[in-house]
Structures are given as C-alpha cells and as structure tokens.
Amino acid sequence: MNIHQTSPRSDCTHFAKCGKRSIAYCRRYGAHECLSCQLVKRKPKNRVIVDGIERKKCTHCGKVLPLHRFYDRTVVRNGKSYHLKTSWCRLCMSGSQCERNKRKVAASKFGFG
C-alpha cells in the first residue's frame, strides 16, 4: 500500500511557488488542498475553455471543438502510461481512413497490394 506523504522528500529540488510542497505533489493534489498554488496542472497549449467547456483545436482542419470530438489515446513511455486525445478530430480521422481504404481497394484490384 502506498503511503501518502505530506512533506517533500529531502532530496527534492523542485518546489512549487508556495515553497512548502514539491511540484509533483501540487500537480496531483493541489486542486483539493492548496488553493493558493498556481502550479496544479500543465495546461496544453492547444486547449481553451469556452462557456465552461474545455475545447481543443484540430491540427488538420483548424476548428476548435469539444474534447468528446477527439479520440482517446494511450501512450506508454518508460513504463508510464499517458492518456491523451488525438491531434486530429474524429471527422478528419475518419475521412483520412476512408481515403486510405479506397486507395487500398483500388490497389488490390490492380494487383499492387
């Protein structure tokens, strides 16, 4: 069982702006415990909040859409899993896959695939 520590480790060199806790601690628990801390989570650069709804910009069509219009993605690096959203919206992704499938069918008819 993991132990929840309230004080930073002695070898911790990266503290939050409050100076009391580590940056990692504030990013994980700061929203509930430390209201004065501004370093709670990293905000992605391509996201905005409009009318209380978080939106993201599609890098393909350039439209700013709600997050449910993007597919979920899981990336594993160095044993850690990161849950992300795709950079292209669902409409752009399905359109590109449709074009890809048409090319594959046409190529297989002529014996290229």
mmCIF file of N, CA and C in Angstrom:
data_model
loop_
_atom_site.group_PDB
_atom_site.id
_atom_site.type_symbol
_atom_site.label_atom_id
_atom_site.label_comp_id
_atom_site.label_asym_id
_atom_site.label_seq_id
_atom_site.Cartn_x
_atom_site.Cartn_y
_atom_site.Cartn_z
ATOM 1 N N MET A 1 0.850 -1.183 0.000
ATOM 2 C CA MET A 1 0.000 0.000 0.000
ATOM 3 C C MET A 1 0.890 1.239 0.000
ATOM 4 N N ASN A 2 0.556 2.186 -0.836
ATOM 5 C CA ASN A 2 1.333 3.417 -0.919
ATOM 6 C C ASN A 2 1.006 4.341 0.246
ATOM 7 N N ILE A 3 2.026 5.014 0.734
ATOM 8 C CA ILE A 3 1.857 5.953 1.841
ATOM 9 C C ILE A 3 1.765 7.363 1.276
ATOM 10 N N HIS A 4 0.763 8.096 1.684
ATOM 11 C CA HIS A 4 0.553 9.472 1.235
ATOM 12 C C HIS A 4 1.435 10.389 2.082
ATOM 13 N N GLN A 5 2.425 11.015 1.457
ATOM 14 C CA GLN A 5 3.344 11.877 2.199
ATOM 15 C C GLN A 5 2.916 13.336 2.059
ATOM 16 N N THR A 6 2.943 14.054 3.172
ATOM 17 C CA THR A 6 2.551 15.457 3.145
ATOM 18 C C THR A 6 3.747 16.394 3.046
ATOM 19 N N SER A 7 4.944 15.915 3.342
ATOM 20 C CA SER A 7 6.128 16.762 3.233
ATOM 21 C C SER A 7 7.017 16.230 2.112
ATOM 22 N N PRO A 8 7.722 17.119 1.406
ATOM 23 C CA PRO A 8 8.562 16.651 0.300
ATOM 24 C C PRO A 8 9.776 15.868 0.799
ATOM 25 N N ARG A 9 10.291 15.018 -0.060
ATOM 26 C CA ARG A 9 11.480 14.245 0.292
ATOM 27 C C ARG A 9 12.672 15.173 0.470
ATOM 28 N N SER A 10 13.675 14.699 1.198
ATOM 29 C CA SER A 10 14.841 15.534 1.491
ATOM 30 C C SER A 10 15.677 15.818 0.245
ATOM 31 N N ASP A 11 15.616 14.938 -0.778
ATOM 32 C CA ASP A 11 16.391 15.147 -1.998
ATOM 33 C C ASP A 11 15.608 15.879 -3.091
ATOM 34 N N CYS A 12 14.408 16.351 -2.757
ATOM 35 C CA CYS A 12 13.574 17.067 -3.731
ATOM 36 C C CYS A 12 14.141 18.465 -3.964
ATOM 37 N N THR A 13 14.365 18.821 -5.242
ATOM 38 C CA THR A 13 14.930 20.137 -5.562
ATOM 39 C C THR A 13 13.925 21.033 -6.275
ATOM 40 N N HIS A 14 12.773 20.497 -6.683
ATOM 41 C CA HIS A 14 11.792 21.273 -7.436
ATOM 42 C C HIS A 14 10.555 21.512 -6.575
ATOM 43 N N PHE A 15 10.420 22.731 -6.083
ATOM 44 C CA PHE A 15 9.288 23.070 -5.239
ATOM 45 C C PHE A 15 8.290 23.939 -6.002
ATOM 46 N N ALA A 16 7.056 23.916 -5.553
ATOM 47 C CA ALA A 16 6.022 24.765 -6.122
ATOM 48 C C ALA A 16 6.228 26.200 -5.651
ATOM 49 N N LYS A 17 5.410 27.115 -6.154
ATOM 50 C CA LYS A 17 5.566 28.530 -5.811
ATOM 51 C C LYS A 17 5.349 28.803 -4.332
ATOM 52 N N CYS A 18 4.564 27.965 -3.678
ATOM 53 C CA CYS A 18 4.332 28.175 -2.251
ATOM 54 C C CYS A 18 5.567 27.830 -1.427
ATOM 55 N N GLY A 19 6.473 26.986 -1.968
ATOM 56 C CA GLY A 19 7.696 26.623 -1.280
ATOM 57 C C GLY A 19 7.537 25.547 -0.226
ATOM 58 N N LYS A 20 6.312 25.068 -0.021
ATOM 59 C CA LYS A 20 6.064 24.070 1.014
ATOM 60 C C LYS A 20 6.093 22.650 0.472
ATOM 61 N N ARG A 21 5.638 22.480 -0.759
ATOM 62 C CA ARG A 21 5.496 21.141 -1.313
ATOM 63 C C ARG A 21 6.199 21.047 -2.661
ATOM 64 N N SER A 22 6.420 19.815 -3.104
ATOM 65 C CA SER A 22 7.064 19.606 -4.400
ATOM 66 C C SER A 22 6.082 19.900 -5.528
ATOM 67 N N ILE A 23 6.613 20.123 -6.713
ATOM 68 C CA ILE A 23 5.767 20.402 -7.870
ATOM 69 C C ILE A 23 4.892 19.200 -8.190
ATOM 70 N N ALA A 24 5.459 17.992 -8.119
ATOM 71 C CA ALA A 24 4.690 16.780 -8.416
ATOM 72 C C ALA A 24 3.510 16.638 -7.455
ATOM 73 N N TYR A 25 3.735 16.946 -6.194
ATOM 74 C CA TYR A 25 2.652 16.855 -5.209
ATOM 75 C C TYR A 25 1.549 17.859 -5.539
ATOM 76 N N CYS A 26 1.920 19.082 -5.872
ATOM 77 C CA CYS A 26 0.923 20.110 -6.177
ATOM 78 C C CYS A 26 0.144 19.787 -7.445
ATOM 79 N N ARG A 27 0.814 19.194 -8.432
ATOM 80 C CA ARG A 27 0.090 18.828 -9.646
ATOM 81 C C ARG A 27 -0.921 17.727 -9.381
ATOM 82 N N ARG A 28 -0.613 16.856 -8.455
ATOM 83 C CA ARG A 28 -1.521 15.744 -8.174
ATOM 84 C C ARG A 28 -2.623 16.118 -7.187
ATOM 85 N N TYR A 29 -2.288 16.800 -6.097
ATOM 86 C CA TYR A 29 -3.242 17.054 -5.027
ATOM 87 C C TYR A 29 -3.545 18.531 -4.796
ATOM 88 N N GLY A 30 -2.897 19.427 -5.506
ATOM 89 C CA GLY A 30 -3.021 20.852 -5.230
ATOM 90 C C GLY A 30 -4.401 21.426 -5.420
ATOM 91 N N ALA A 31 -5.169 20.876 -6.331
ATOM 92 C CA ALA A 31 -6.505 21.415 -6.579
ATOM 93 C C ALA A 31 -7.420 21.232 -5.379
ATOM 94 N N HIS A 32 -7.155 20.232 -4.554
ATOM 95 C CA HIS A 32 -8.008 19.959 -3.408
ATOM 96 C C HIS A 32 -7.468 20.564 -2.117
ATOM 97 N N GLU A 33 -6.145 20.658 -2.002
ATOM 98 C CA GLU A 33 -5.550 21.058 -0.736
ATOM 99 C C GLU A 33 -4.997 22.480 -0.726
ATOM 100 N N CYS A 34 -4.302 22.870 -1.775
ATOM 101 C CA CYS A 34 -3.581 24.140 -1.782
ATOM 102 C C CYS A 34 -4.213 25.073 -2.812
ATOM 103 N N LEU A 35 -5.135 25.888 -2.403
ATOM 104 C CA LEU A 35 -5.849 26.748 -3.342
ATOM 105 C C LEU A 35 -5.015 27.932 -3.813
ATOM 106 N N SER A 36 -3.984 28.321 -3.039
ATOM 107 C CA SER A 36 -3.160 29.460 -3.438
ATOM 108 C C SER A 36 -2.116 29.061 -4.474
ATOM 109 N N CYS A 37 -1.876 27.772 -4.654
ATOM 110 C CA CYS A 37 -0.848 27.295 -5.575
ATOM 111 C C CYS A 37 -1.341 27.412 -7.020
ATOM 112 N N GLN A 38 -0.521 27.994 -7.871
ATOM 113 C CA GLN A 38 -0.879 28.177 -9.280
ATOM 114 C C GLN A 38 -0.340 27.058 -10.162
ATOM 115 N N LEU A 39 0.512 26.197 -9.613
ATOM 116 C CA LEU A 39 1.148 25.147 -10.408
ATOM 117 C C LEU A 39 0.458 23.810 -10.187
ATOM 118 N N VAL A 40 -0.815 23.717 -10.475
ATOM 119 C CA VAL A 40 -1.535 22.482 -10.216
ATOM 120 C C VAL A 40 -1.353 21.510 -11.375
ATOM 121 N N LYS A 41 -1.667 21.900 -12.586
ATOM 122 C CA LYS A 41 -1.526 21.030 -13.746
ATOM 123 C C LYS A 41 -0.992 21.822 -14.915
ATOM 124 N N ARG A 42 -0.300 21.139 -15.798
ATOM 125 C CA ARG A 42 0.131 21.772 -17.032
ATOM 126 C C ARG A 42 -1.050 21.848 -17.971
ATOM 127 N N LYS A 43 -1.284 23.017 -18.527
ATOM 128 C CA LYS A 43 -2.377 23.177 -19.461
ATOM 129 C C LYS A 43 -1.836 23.040 -20.878
ATOM 130 N N PRO A 44 -2.406 22.162 -21.670
ATOM 131 C CA PRO A 44 -1.952 22.046 -23.052
ATOM 132 C C PRO A 44 -2.157 23.351 -23.810
ATOM 133 N N LYS A 45 -1.253 23.654 -24.724
ATOM 134 C CA LYS A 45 -1.293 24.929 -25.433
ATOM 135 C C LYS A 45 -2.422 25.016 -26.448
ATOM 136 N N ASN A 46 -2.929 23.878 -26.909
ATOM 137 C CA ASN A 46 -3.952 23.903 -27.939
ATOM 138 C C ASN A 46 -5.366 23.749 -27.367
ATOM 139 N N ARG A 47 -5.546 23.997 -26.068
ATOM 140 C CA ARG A 47 -6.871 23.884 -25.462
ATOM 141 C C ARG A 47 -7.317 25.216 -24.886
ATOM 142 N N VAL A 48 -8.617 25.467 -24.985
ATOM 143 C CA VAL A 48 -9.224 26.674 -24.423
ATOM 144 C C VAL A 48 -10.510 26.273 -23.707
ATOM 145 N N ILE A 49 -10.967 27.118 -22.803
ATOM 146 C CA ILE A 49 -12.230 26.883 -22.115
ATOM 147 C C ILE A 49 -13.209 27.957 -22.570
ATOM 148 N N VAL A 50 -14.299 27.527 -23.210
ATOM 149 C CA VAL A 50 -15.324 28.437 -23.704
ATOM 150 C C VAL A 50 -16.647 28.033 -23.067
ATOM 151 N N ASP A 51 -17.301 28.958 -22.375
ATOM 152 C CA ASP A 51 -18.578 28.725 -21.690
ATOM 153 C C ASP A 51 -18.506 27.533 -20.736
ATOM 154 N N GLY A 52 -17.390 27.367 -20.062
ATOM 155 C CA GLY A 52 -17.232 26.288 -19.104
ATOM 156 C C GLY A 52 -16.948 24.931 -19.722
ATOM 157 N N ILE A 53 -16.771 24.859 -21.038
ATOM 158 C CA ILE A 53 -16.492 23.596 -21.731
ATOM 159 C C ILE A 53 -15.078 23.661 -22.297
ATOM 160 N N GLU A 54 -14.280 22.655 -21.966
ATOM 161 C CA GLU A 54 -12.913 22.626 -22.482
ATOM 162 C C GLU A 54 -12.933 22.184 -23.939
ATOM 163 N N ARG A 55 -12.242 22.938 -24.775
ATOM 164 C CA ARG A 55 -12.208 22.665 -26.212
ATOM 165 C C ARG A 55 -10.768 22.547 -26.672
ATOM 166 N N LYS A 56 -10.592 21.892 -27.809
ATOM 167 C CA LYS A 56 -9.271 21.656 -28.365
ATOM 168 C C LYS A 56 -9.293 21.984 -29.844
ATOM 169 N N LYS A 57 -8.144 22.436 -30.375
ATOM 170 C CA LYS A 57 -8.043 22.789 -31.779
ATOM 171 C C LYS A 57 -7.540 21.593 -32.572
ATOM 172 N N CYS A 58 -8.239 21.243 -33.640
ATOM 173 C CA CYS A 58 -7.824 20.164 -34.533
ATOM 174 C C CYS A 58 -6.674 20.687 -35.395
ATOM 175 N N THR A 59 -5.578 19.953 -35.449
ATOM 176 C CA THR A 59 -4.422 20.409 -36.217
ATOM 177 C C THR A 59 -4.612 20.215 -37.711
ATOM 178 N N HIS A 60 -5.617 19.442 -38.123
ATOM 179 C CA HIS A 60 -5.849 19.208 -39.545
ATOM 180 C C HIS A 60 -6.803 20.243 -40.142
ATOM 181 N N CYS A 61 -7.997 20.372 -39.563
ATOM 182 C CA CYS A 61 -8.994 21.309 -40.124
ATOM 183 C C CYS A 61 -8.941 22.678 -39.455
ATOM 184 N N GLY A 62 -8.341 22.789 -38.267
ATOM 185 C CA GLY A 62 -8.202 24.072 -37.597
ATOM 186 C C GLY A 62 -9.407 24.499 -36.774
ATOM 187 N N LYS A 63 -10.446 23.666 -36.681
ATOM 188 C CA LYS A 63 -11.631 24.005 -35.899
ATOM 189 C C LYS A 63 -11.378 23.760 -34.417
ATOM 190 N N VAL A 64 -12.006 24.578 -33.572
ATOM 191 C CA VAL A 64 -11.929 24.401 -32.121
ATOM 192 C C VAL A 64 -13.189 23.657 -31.696
ATOM 193 N N LEU A 65 -13.009 22.413 -31.218
ATOM 194 C CA LEU A 65 -14.129 21.521 -30.924
ATOM 195 C C LEU A 65 -14.071 21.027 -29.484
ATOM 196 N N PRO A 66 -15.222 20.583 -28.920
ATOM 197 C CA PRO A 66 -15.208 19.982 -27.579
ATOM 198 C C PRO A 66 -14.370 18.709 -27.558
ATOM 199 N N LEU A 67 -13.900 18.318 -26.385
ATOM 200 C CA LEU A 67 -12.996 17.175 -26.262
ATOM 201 C C LEU A 67 -13.629 15.851 -26.674
ATOM 202 N N HIS A 68 -14.965 15.741 -26.590
ATOM 203 C CA HIS A 68 -15.579 14.475 -26.984
ATOM 204 C C HIS A 68 -15.529 14.254 -28.499
ATOM 205 N N ARG A 69 -15.130 15.256 -29.253
ATOM 206 C CA ARG A 69 -14.978 15.115 -30.700
ATOM 207 C C ARG A 69 -13.607 14.568 -31.105
ATOM 208 N N PHE A 70 -12.778 14.200 -30.128
ATOM 209 C CA PHE A 70 -11.446 13.643 -30.375
ATOM 210 C C PHE A 70 -11.380 12.238 -29.783
ATOM 211 N N TYR A 71 -10.634 11.357 -30.432
ATOM 212 C CA TYR A 71 -10.455 10.000 -29.920
ATOM 213 C C TYR A 71 -9.500 10.003 -28.732
ATOM 214 N N ASP A 72 -9.710 9.052 -27.814
ATOM 215 C CA ASP A 72 -8.791 8.857 -26.690
ATOM 216 C C ASP A 72 -7.591 8.055 -27.171
ATOM 217 N N ARG A 73 -6.440 8.361 -26.612
ATOM 218 C CA ARG A 73 -5.195 7.688 -26.973
ATOM 219 C C ARG A 73 -4.415 7.385 -25.711
ATOM 220 N N THR A 74 -3.725 6.258 -25.658
ATOM 221 C CA THR A 74 -2.856 5.925 -24.542
ATOM 222 C C THR A 74 -1.459 5.701 -25.090
ATOM 223 N N VAL A 75 -0.492 6.441 -24.565
ATOM 224 C CA VAL A 75 0.899 6.326 -24.980
ATOM 225 C C VAL A 75 1.689 5.803 -23.788
ATOM 226 N N VAL A 76 2.539 4.808 -24.014
ATOM 227 C CA VAL A 76 3.363 4.248 -22.946
ATOM 228 C C VAL A 76 4.811 4.602 -23.241
ATOM 229 N N ARG A 77 5.434 5.332 -22.328
ATOM 230 C CA ARG A 77 6.842 5.709 -22.440
ATOM 231 C C ARG A 77 7.532 5.460 -21.112
ATOM 232 N N ASN A 78 8.628 4.731 -21.160
ATOM 233 C CA ASN A 78 9.430 4.430 -19.967
ATOM 234 C C ASN A 78 8.591 3.814 -18.851
ATOM 235 N N GLY A 79 7.662 2.958 -19.213
ATOM 236 C CA GLY A 79 6.843 2.280 -18.209
ATOM 237 C C GLY A 79 5.671 3.091 -17.690
ATOM 238 N N LYS A 80 5.527 4.353 -18.097
ATOM 239 C CA LYS A 80 4.401 5.184 -17.664
ATOM 240 C C LYS A 80 3.391 5.275 -18.800
ATOM 241 N N SER A 81 2.113 5.257 -18.467
ATOM 242 C CA SER A 81 1.080 5.401 -19.492
ATOM 243 C C SER A 81 0.461 6.792 -19.379
ATOM 244 N N TYR A 82 0.332 7.442 -20.508
ATOM 245 C CA TYR A 82 -0.231 8.790 -20.589
ATOM 246 C C TYR A 82 -1.528 8.714 -21.379
ATOM 247 N N HIS A 83 -2.595 9.278 -20.842
ATOM 248 C CA HIS A 83 -3.887 9.287 -21.510
ATOM 249 C C HIS A 83 -4.052 10.633 -22.208
ATOM 250 N N LEU A 84 -4.162 10.602 -23.526
ATOM 251 C CA LEU A 84 -4.195 11.805 -24.346
ATOM 252 C C LEU A 84 -5.414 11.813 -25.247
ATOM 253 N N LYS A 85 -5.565 12.876 -25.976
ATOM 254 C CA LYS A 85 -6.546 12.970 -27.062
ATOM 255 C C LYS A 85 -5.771 13.063 -28.368
ATOM 256 N N THR A 86 -6.360 12.568 -29.446
ATOM 257 C CA THR A 86 -5.685 12.640 -30.740
ATOM 258 C C THR A 86 -5.579 14.090 -31.189
ATOM 259 N N SER A 87 -4.636 14.382 -32.078
ATOM 260 C CA SER A 87 -4.459 15.756 -32.535
ATOM 261 C C SER A 87 -5.478 16.113 -33.620
ATOM 262 N N TRP A 88 -5.925 15.109 -34.378
ATOM 263 C CA TRP A 88 -6.969 15.336 -35.384
ATOM 264 C C TRP A 88 -8.326 14.980 -34.775
ATOM 265 N N CYS A 89 -9.384 15.685 -35.165
ATOM 266 C CA CYS A 89 -10.723 15.392 -34.667
ATOM 267 C C CYS A 89 -11.235 14.090 -35.306
ATOM 268 N N ARG A 90 -12.344 13.594 -34.808
ATOM 269 C CA ARG A 90 -12.903 12.331 -35.303
ATOM 270 C C ARG A 90 -13.291 12.426 -36.778
ATOM 271 N N LEU A 91 -13.823 13.564 -37.207
ATOM 272 C CA LEU A 91 -14.226 13.712 -38.611
ATOM 273 C C LEU A 91 -13.023 13.656 -39.544
ATOM 274 N N CYS A 92 -11.942 14.325 -39.181
ATOM 275 C CA CYS A 92 -10.732 14.305 -40.018
ATOM 276 C C CYS A 92 -10.098 12.918 -40.031
ATOM 277 N N MET A 93 -10.086 12.252 -38.871
ATOM 278 C CA MET A 93 -9.518 10.906 -38.795
ATOM 279 C C MET A 93 -10.315 9.928 -39.651
ATOM 280 N N SER A 94 -11.638 9.958 -39.547
ATOM 281 C CA SER A 94 -12.444 9.018 -40.319
ATOM 282 C C SER A 94 -12.365 9.329 -41.811
ATOM 283 N N GLY A 95 -12.268 10.612 -42.166
ATOM 284 C CA GLY A 95 -12.126 10.978 -43.579
ATOM 285 C C GLY A 95 -10.824 10.486 -44.171
ATOM 286 N N SER A 96 -9.732 10.605 -43.414
ATOM 287 C CA SER A 96 -8.441 10.143 -43.917
ATOM 288 C C SER A 96 -8.397 8.620 -44.003
ATOM 289 N N GLN A 97 -9.036 7.929 -43.050
ATOM 290 C CA GLN A 97 -9.083 6.470 -43.109
ATOM 291 C C GLN A 97 -9.933 5.989 -44.281
ATOM 292 N N CYS A 98 -10.997 6.716 -44.581
ATOM 293 C CA CYS A 98 -11.847 6.368 -45.726
ATOM 294 C C CYS A 98 -11.052 6.487 -47.027
ATOM 295 N N GLU A 99 -10.301 7.570 -47.174
ATOM 296 C CA GLU A 99 -9.460 7.752 -48.360
ATOM 297 C C GLU A 99 -8.402 6.650 -48.456
ATOM 298 N N ARG A 100 -7.806 6.308 -47.325
ATOM 299 C CA ARG A 100 -6.789 5.259 -47.287
ATOM 300 C C ARG A 100 -7.373 3.918 -47.723
ATOM 301 N N ASN A 101 -8.578 3.588 -47.224
ATOM 302 C CA ASN A 101 -9.222 2.330 -47.592
ATOM 303 C C ASN A 101 -9.568 2.296 -49.075
ATOM 304 N N LYS A 102 -9.989 3.425 -49.633
ATOM 305 C CA LYS A 102 -10.297 3.485 -51.073
ATOM 306 C C LYS A 102 -9.037 3.227 -51.900
ATOM 307 N N ARG A 103 -7.911 3.812 -51.461
ATOM 308 C CA ARG A 103 -6.652 3.583 -52.178
ATOM 309 C C ARG A 103 -6.220 2.127 -52.095
ATOM 310 N N LYS A 104 -6.410 1.500 -50.934
ATOM 311 C CA LYS A 104 -6.019 0.101 -50.764
ATOM 312 C C LYS A 104 -6.881 -0.821 -51.633
ATOM 313 N N VAL A 105 -8.177 -0.543 -51.712
ATOM 314 C CA VAL A 105 -9.072 -1.357 -52.541
ATOM 315 C C VAL A 105 -8.706 -1.197 -54.008
ATOM 316 N N ALA A 106 -8.446 0.035 -54.435
ATOM 317 C CA ALA A 106 -8.072 0.271 -55.837
ATOM 318 C C ALA A 106 -6.744 -0.418 -56.165
ATOM 319 N N ALA A 107 -5.796 -0.397 -55.246
ATOM 320 C CA ALA A 107 -4.505 -1.027 -55.479
ATOM 321 C C ALA A 107 -4.625 -2.552 -55.531
ATOM 322 N N SER A 108 -5.525 -3.109 -54.709
ATOM 323 C CA SER A 108 -5.668 -4.563 -54.696
ATOM 324 C C SER A 108 -6.389 -5.065 -55.959
ATOM 325 N N LYS A 109 -7.228 -4.217 -56.576
ATOM 326 C CA LYS A 109 -7.897 -4.600 -57.817
ATOM 327 C C LYS A 109 -6.895 -4.746 -58.957
ATOM 328 N N PHE A 110 -5.852 -3.928 -58.926
ATOM 329 C CA PHE A 110 -4.870 -3.961 -59.992
ATOM 330 C C PHE A 110 -3.670 -4.843 -59.634
ATOM 331 N N GLY A 111 -3.708 -5.524 -58.507
ATOM 332 C CA GLY A 111 -2.650 -6.455 -58.131
ATOM 333 C C GLY A 111 -1.437 -5.813 -57.502
ATOM 334 N N PHE A 112 -1.566 -4.605 -56.940
ATOM 335 C CA PHE A 112 -0.434 -3.939 -56.307
ATOM 336 C C PHE A 112 -0.343 -4.240 -54.816
ATOM 337 N N GLY A 113 -1.347 -4.825 -54.222
ATOM 338 C CA GLY A 113 -1.352 -4.990 -52.781
ATOM 339 C C GLY A 113 -1.274 -6.363 -52.386
#
